[in-house]
mmCIF file of C-alpha atoms in Angstrom:
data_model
loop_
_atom_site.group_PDB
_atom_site.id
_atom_site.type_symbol
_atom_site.label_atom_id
_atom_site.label_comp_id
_atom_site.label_asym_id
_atom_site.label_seq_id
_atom_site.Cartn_x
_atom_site.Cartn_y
_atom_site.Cartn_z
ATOM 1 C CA UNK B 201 12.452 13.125 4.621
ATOM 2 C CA UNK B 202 13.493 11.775 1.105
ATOM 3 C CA UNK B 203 16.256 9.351 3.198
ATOM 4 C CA UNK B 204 14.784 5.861 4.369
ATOM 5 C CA UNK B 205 17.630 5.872 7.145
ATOM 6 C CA UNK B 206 15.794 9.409 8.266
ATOM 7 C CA UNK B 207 12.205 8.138 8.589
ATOM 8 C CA UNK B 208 13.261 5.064 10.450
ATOM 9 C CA UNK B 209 15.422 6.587 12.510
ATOM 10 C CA UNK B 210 13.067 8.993 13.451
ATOM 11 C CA UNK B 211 9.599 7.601 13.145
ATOM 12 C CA UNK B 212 7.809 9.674 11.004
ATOM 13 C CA UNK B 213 6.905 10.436 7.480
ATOM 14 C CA UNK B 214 5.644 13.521 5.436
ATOM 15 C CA UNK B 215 2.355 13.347 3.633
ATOM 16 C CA UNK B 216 1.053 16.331 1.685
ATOM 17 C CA UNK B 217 -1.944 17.473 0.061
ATOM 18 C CA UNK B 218 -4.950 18.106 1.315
ATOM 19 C CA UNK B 219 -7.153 15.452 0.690
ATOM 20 C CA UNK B 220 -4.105 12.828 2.006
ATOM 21 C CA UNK B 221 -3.429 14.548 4.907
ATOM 22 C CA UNK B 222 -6.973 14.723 5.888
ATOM 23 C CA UNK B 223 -7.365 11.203 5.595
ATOM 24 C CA UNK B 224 -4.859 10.871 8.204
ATOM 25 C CA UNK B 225 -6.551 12.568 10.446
ATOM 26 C CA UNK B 226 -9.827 10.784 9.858
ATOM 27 C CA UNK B 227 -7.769 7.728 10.237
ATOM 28 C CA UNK B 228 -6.619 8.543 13.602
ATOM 29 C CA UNK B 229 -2.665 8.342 12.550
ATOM 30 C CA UNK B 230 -0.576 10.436 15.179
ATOM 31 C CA UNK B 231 0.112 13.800 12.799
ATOM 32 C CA UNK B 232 3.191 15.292 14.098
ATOM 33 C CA UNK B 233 3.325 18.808 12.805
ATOM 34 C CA UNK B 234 1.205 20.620 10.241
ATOM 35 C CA UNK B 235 3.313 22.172 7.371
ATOM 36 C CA UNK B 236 1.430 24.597 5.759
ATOM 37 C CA UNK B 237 1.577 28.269 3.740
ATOM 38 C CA UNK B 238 -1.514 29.985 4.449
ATOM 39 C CA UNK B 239 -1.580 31.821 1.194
ATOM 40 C CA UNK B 240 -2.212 28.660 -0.886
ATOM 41 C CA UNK B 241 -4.550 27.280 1.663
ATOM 42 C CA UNK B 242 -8.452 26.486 0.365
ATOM 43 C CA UNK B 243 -11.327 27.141 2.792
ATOM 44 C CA UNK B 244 -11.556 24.155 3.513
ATOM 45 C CA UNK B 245 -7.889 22.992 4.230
ATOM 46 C CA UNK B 246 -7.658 26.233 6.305
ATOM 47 C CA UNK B 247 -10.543 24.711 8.430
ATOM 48 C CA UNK B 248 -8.823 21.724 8.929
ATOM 49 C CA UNK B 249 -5.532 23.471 9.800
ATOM 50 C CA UNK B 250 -7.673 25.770 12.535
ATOM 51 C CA UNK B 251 -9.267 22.878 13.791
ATOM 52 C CA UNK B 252 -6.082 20.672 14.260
ATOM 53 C CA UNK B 253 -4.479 23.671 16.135
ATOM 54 C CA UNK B 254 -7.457 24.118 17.885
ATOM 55 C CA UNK B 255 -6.290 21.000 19.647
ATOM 56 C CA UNK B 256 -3.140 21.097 20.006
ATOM 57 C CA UNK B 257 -1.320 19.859 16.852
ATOM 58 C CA UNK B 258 1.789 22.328 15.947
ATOM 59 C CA UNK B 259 1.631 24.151 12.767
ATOM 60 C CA UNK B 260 4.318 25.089 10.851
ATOM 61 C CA UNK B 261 3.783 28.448 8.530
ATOM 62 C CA UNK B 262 5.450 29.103 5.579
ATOM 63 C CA UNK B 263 5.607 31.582 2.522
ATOM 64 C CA UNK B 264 3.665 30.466 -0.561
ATOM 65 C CA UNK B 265 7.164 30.825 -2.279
ATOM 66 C CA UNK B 266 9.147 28.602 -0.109
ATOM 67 C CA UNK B 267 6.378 25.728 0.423
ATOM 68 C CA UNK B 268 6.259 25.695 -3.568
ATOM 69 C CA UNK B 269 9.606 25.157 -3.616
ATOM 70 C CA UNK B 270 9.897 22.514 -1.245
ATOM 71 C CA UNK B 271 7.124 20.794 -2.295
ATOM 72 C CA UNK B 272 7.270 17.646 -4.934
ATOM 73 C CA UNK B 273 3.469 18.337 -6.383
ATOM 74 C CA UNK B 274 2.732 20.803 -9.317
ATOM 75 C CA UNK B 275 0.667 23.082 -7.595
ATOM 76 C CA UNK B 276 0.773 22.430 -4.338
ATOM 77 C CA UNK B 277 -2.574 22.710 -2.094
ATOM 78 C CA UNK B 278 -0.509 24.338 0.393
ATOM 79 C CA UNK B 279 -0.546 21.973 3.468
ATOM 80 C CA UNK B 280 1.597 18.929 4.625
ATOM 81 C CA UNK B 281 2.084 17.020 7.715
ATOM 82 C CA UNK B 282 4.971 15.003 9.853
ATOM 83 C CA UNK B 283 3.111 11.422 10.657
ATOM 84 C CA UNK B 284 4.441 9.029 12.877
ATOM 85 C CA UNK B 285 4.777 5.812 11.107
ATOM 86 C CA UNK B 286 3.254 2.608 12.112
ATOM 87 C CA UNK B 287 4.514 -1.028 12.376
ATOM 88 C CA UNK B 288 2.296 -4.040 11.639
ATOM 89 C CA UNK B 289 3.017 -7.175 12.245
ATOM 90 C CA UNK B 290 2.022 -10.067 9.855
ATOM 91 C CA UNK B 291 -0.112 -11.681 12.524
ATOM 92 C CA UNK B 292 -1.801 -8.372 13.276
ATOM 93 C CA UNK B 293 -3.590 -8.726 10.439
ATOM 94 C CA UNK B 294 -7.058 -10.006 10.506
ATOM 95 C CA UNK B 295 -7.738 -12.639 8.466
ATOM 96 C CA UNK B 296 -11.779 -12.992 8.102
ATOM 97 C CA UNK B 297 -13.317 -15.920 6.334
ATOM 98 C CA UNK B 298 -13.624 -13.302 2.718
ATOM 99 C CA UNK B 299 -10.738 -11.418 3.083
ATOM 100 C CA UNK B 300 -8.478 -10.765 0.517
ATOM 101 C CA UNK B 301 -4.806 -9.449 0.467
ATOM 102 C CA UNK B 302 -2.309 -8.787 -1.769
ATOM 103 C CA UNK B 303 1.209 -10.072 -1.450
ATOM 104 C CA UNK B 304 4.538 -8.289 -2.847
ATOM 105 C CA UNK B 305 7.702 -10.232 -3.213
ATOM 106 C CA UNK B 306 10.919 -7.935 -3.200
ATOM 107 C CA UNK B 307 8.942 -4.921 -4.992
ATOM 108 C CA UNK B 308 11.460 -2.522 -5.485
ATOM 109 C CA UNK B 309 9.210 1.051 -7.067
ATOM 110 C CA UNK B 310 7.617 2.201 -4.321
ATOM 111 C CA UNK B 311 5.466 4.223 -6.193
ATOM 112 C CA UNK B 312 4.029 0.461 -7.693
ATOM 113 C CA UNK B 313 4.022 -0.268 -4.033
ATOM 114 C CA UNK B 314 1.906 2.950 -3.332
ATOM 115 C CA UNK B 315 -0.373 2.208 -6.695
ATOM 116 C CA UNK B 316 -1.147 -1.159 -5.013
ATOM 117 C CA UNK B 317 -1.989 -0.252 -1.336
ATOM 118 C CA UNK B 318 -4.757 2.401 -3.251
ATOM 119 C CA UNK B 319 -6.253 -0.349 -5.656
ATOM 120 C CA UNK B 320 -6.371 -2.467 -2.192
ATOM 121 C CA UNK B 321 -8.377 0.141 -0.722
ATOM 122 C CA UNK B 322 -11.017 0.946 -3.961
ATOM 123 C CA UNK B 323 -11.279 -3.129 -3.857
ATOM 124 C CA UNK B 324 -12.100 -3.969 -0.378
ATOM 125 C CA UNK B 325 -9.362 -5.841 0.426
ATOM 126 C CA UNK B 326 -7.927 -6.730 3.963
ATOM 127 C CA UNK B 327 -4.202 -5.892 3.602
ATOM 128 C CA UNK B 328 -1.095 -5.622 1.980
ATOM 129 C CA UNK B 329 1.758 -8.031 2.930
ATOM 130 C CA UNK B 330 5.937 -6.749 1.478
ATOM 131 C CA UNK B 331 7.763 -9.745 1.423
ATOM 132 C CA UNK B 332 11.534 -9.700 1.924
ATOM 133 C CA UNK B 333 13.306 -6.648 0.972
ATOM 134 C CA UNK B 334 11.438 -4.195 -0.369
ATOM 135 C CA UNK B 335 10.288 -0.166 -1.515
ATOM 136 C CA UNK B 336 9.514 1.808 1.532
ATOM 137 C CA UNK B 337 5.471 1.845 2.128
ATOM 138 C CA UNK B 338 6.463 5.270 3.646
ATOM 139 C CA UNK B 339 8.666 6.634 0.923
ATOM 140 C CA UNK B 340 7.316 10.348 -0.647
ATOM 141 C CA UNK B 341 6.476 7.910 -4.132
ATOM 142 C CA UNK B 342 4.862 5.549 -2.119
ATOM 143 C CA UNK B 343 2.715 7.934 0.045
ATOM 144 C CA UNK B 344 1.881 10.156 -3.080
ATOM 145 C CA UNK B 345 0.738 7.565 -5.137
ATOM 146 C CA UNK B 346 -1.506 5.857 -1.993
ATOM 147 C CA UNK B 347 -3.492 8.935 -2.158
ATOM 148 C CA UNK B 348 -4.410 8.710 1.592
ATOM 149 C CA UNK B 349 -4.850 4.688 1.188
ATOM 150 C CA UNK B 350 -1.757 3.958 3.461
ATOM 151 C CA UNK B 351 -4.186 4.765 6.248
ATOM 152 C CA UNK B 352 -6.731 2.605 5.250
ATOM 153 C CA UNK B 353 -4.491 -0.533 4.513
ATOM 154 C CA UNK B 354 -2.795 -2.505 6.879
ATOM 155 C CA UNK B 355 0.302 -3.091 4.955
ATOM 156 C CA UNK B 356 2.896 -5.818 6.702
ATOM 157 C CA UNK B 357 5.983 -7.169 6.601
ATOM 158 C CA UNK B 358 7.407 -10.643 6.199
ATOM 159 C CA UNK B 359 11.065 -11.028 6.673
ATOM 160 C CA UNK B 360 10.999 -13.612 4.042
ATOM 161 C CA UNK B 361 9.017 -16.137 1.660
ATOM 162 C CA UNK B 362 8.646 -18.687 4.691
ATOM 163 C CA UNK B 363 7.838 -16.105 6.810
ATOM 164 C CA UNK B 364 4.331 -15.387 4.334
ATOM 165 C CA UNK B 365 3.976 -19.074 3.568
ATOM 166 C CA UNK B 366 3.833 -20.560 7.276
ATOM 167 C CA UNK B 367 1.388 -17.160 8.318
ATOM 168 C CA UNK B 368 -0.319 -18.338 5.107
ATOM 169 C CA UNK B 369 -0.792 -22.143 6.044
ATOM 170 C CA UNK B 370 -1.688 -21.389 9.861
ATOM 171 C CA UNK B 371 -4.584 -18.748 8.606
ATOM 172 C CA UNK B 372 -5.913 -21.072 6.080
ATOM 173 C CA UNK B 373 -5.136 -18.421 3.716
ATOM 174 C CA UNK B 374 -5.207 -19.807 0.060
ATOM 175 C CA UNK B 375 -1.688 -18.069 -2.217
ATOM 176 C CA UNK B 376 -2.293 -17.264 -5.617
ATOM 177 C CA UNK B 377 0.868 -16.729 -7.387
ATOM 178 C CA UNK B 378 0.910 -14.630 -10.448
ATOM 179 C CA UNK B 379 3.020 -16.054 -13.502
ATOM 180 C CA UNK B 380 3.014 -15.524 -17.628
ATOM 181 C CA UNK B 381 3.762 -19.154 -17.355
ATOM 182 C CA UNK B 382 0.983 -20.437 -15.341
ATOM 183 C CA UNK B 383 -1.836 -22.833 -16.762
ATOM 184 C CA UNK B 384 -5.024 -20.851 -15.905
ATOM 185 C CA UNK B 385 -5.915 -17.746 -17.112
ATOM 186 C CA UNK B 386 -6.863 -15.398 -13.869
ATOM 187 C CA UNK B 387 -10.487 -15.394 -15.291
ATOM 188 C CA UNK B 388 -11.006 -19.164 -14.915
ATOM 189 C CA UNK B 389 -9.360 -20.225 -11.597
ATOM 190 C CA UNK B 390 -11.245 -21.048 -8.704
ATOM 191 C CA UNK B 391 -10.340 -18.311 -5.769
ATOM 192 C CA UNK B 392 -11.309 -19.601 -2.180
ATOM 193 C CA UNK B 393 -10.996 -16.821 0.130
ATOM 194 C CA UNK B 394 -9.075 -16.252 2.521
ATOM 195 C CA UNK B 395 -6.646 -15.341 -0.254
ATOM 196 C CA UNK B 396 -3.420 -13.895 -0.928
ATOM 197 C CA UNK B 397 -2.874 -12.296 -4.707
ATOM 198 C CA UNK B 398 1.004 -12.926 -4.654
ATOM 199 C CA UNK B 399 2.752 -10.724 -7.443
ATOM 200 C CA UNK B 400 6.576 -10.674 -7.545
ATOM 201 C CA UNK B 401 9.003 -8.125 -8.519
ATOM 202 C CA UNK B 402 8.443 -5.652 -11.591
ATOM 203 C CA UNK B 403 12.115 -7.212 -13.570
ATOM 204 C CA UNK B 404 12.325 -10.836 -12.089
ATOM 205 C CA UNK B 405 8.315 -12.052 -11.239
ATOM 206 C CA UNK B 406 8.595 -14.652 -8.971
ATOM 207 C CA UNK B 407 11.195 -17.398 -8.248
ATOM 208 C CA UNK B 408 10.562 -20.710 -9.090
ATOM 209 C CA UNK B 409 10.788 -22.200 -5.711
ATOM 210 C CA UNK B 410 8.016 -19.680 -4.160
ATOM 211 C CA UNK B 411 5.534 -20.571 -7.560
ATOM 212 C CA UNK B 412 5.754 -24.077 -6.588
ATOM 213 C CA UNK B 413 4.577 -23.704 -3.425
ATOM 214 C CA UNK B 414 1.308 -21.743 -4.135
ATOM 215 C CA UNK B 415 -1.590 -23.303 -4.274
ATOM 216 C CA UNK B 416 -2.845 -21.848 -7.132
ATOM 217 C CA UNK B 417 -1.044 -20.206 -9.958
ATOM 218 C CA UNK B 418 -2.349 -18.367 -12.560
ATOM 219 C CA UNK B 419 -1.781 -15.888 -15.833
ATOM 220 C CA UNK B 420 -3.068 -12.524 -17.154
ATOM 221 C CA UNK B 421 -3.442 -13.452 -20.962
ATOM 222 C CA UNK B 422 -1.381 -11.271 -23.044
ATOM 223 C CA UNK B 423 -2.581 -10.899 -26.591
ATOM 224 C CA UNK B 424 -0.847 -8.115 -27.695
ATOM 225 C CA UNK B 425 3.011 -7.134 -28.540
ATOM 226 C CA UNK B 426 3.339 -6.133 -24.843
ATOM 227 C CA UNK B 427 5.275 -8.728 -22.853
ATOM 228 C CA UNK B 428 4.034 -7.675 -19.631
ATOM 229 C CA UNK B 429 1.662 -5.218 -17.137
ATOM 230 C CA UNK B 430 3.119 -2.921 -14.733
ATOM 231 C CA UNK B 431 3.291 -5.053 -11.395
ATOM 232 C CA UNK B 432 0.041 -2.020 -10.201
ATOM 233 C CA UNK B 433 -1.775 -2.575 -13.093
ATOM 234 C CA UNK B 434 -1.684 -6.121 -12.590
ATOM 235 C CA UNK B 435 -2.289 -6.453 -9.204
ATOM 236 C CA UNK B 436 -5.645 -4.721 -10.138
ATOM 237 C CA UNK B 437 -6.991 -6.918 -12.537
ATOM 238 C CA UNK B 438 -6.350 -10.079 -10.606
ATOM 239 C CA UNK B 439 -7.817 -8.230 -7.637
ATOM 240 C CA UNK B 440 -11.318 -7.314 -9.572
ATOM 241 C CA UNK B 441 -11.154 -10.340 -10.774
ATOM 242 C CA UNK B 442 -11.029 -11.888 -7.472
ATOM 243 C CA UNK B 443 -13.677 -9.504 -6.101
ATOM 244 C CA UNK B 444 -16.302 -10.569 -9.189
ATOM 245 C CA UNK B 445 -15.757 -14.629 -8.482
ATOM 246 C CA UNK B 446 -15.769 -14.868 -4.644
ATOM 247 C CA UNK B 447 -18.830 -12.736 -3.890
ATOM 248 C CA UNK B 448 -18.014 -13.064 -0.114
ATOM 249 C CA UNK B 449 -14.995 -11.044 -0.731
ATOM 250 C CA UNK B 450 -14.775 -8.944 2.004
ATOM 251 C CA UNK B 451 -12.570 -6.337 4.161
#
């Protein structure tokens, strides 16, 4: 399921490890099949596995050897699962007087993209909005690096920048672009939730024409030799930032 053609096409996605695929399950996401080689099994991801087939959910069993093989972790906790995917739509989203979201313009790693629905989740946030074209939220980097997030997140599309702005300005939702170039320091601007953190893409940033239309823009200082944070890393301290100035920040 490495091919984005293949998991649209079909629907689904494959999430594995334990602790991911059991959040899927707690989540209530649609788990297809059950992939899983007994041998490498833990007590407690056998339970799950008996329970699940217990009712109804089709398990797959393989050898330790050829699950290892197939698998993309070191050490594999021997159990995966097919999962349907799920669409959201931008106005789908709730938008409650302290939410917060964060916005990503034409990301392109998907496992930043994953890195970013996770730190939305450990912050309380209310979303995740991919702007334009952009990484696959569903993509085996993007699921792995979620770390069962994806199904706590609503993460939504926009089919473009005035797509996000116009949802933006009917919500009441106030966009806070992210720029090296921008006046205030993230530590000193005023955030008025509703929010969106708007970060843009991990070579360009953001184009000029979408930073003049926030209504706030602000900077991550930079004091050392570094010219700039990965777009994750980022995204996080704006976000905590966020969290520690509007106290009614909220999922």
């Amino acid at each position: 399921m490495s091919s984005r053609r293949y998991r649209r096409r079909e629907g689904v996605f494959l999430v594995e490890g334990a602790q991911p695929v059991w959040r899927a399950v707690e989540a209530g996401w649609e788990v297809e099949t059950l992939v899983v080689a007994p041998d490498l099994l833990s007590r407690t991801a056998a339970g799950l596995v008996a329970e699940q087939e217990a009712r109804g959910t089709r398990v797959a069993r393989l050898s330790a050897e050829l699950f290892t093989r197939l698998s993309e972790r070191d050490g594999p906790a021997g159990v995966a699962a097919i999962v349907r995917s799920r669409s959201t739509r931008l106005d789908d989203l709730a938008v409650e007087p302290g939410a917060v979201f964060a916005v990503l313009h034409r990301v392109g790693n998907p496992g930043n993209l994953g890195t970013v629905v996770r730190t939305v989740d450990a912050v309380g946030g209310a979303g995740v909005v991919l702007v334009g074209e952009t990484a696959d939220p569903y993509a085996p980097a993007a699921v792995k690096a979620s770390m069962g997030s994806l199904f706590a997140v609503d993460v939504a599309h926009a089919r473009d920048a005035d797509a996000f702005l116009d949802w933006a300005k009917r919500h009441g939702v106030q966009v806070v672009a992210t720029s090296g170039y921008a006046d205030a320091d993230h530590w000193s601007a005023e955030y008025r939730p509703p929010l969106a953190v708007l970060l843009g893409s991990e070579g360009d940033g953001l184009p000029d024409d979408l930073l003049d239309r926030a209504d706030l823009r602000v900077r991550i200082p930079m004091t050392g030799t570094a010219e700039s944070l990965n777009l994750a890393v980022a995204a996080g301290v704006v976000l905590y930032e966020v969290r520690r100035h509007a106290p009614d920040f909220r999922r």
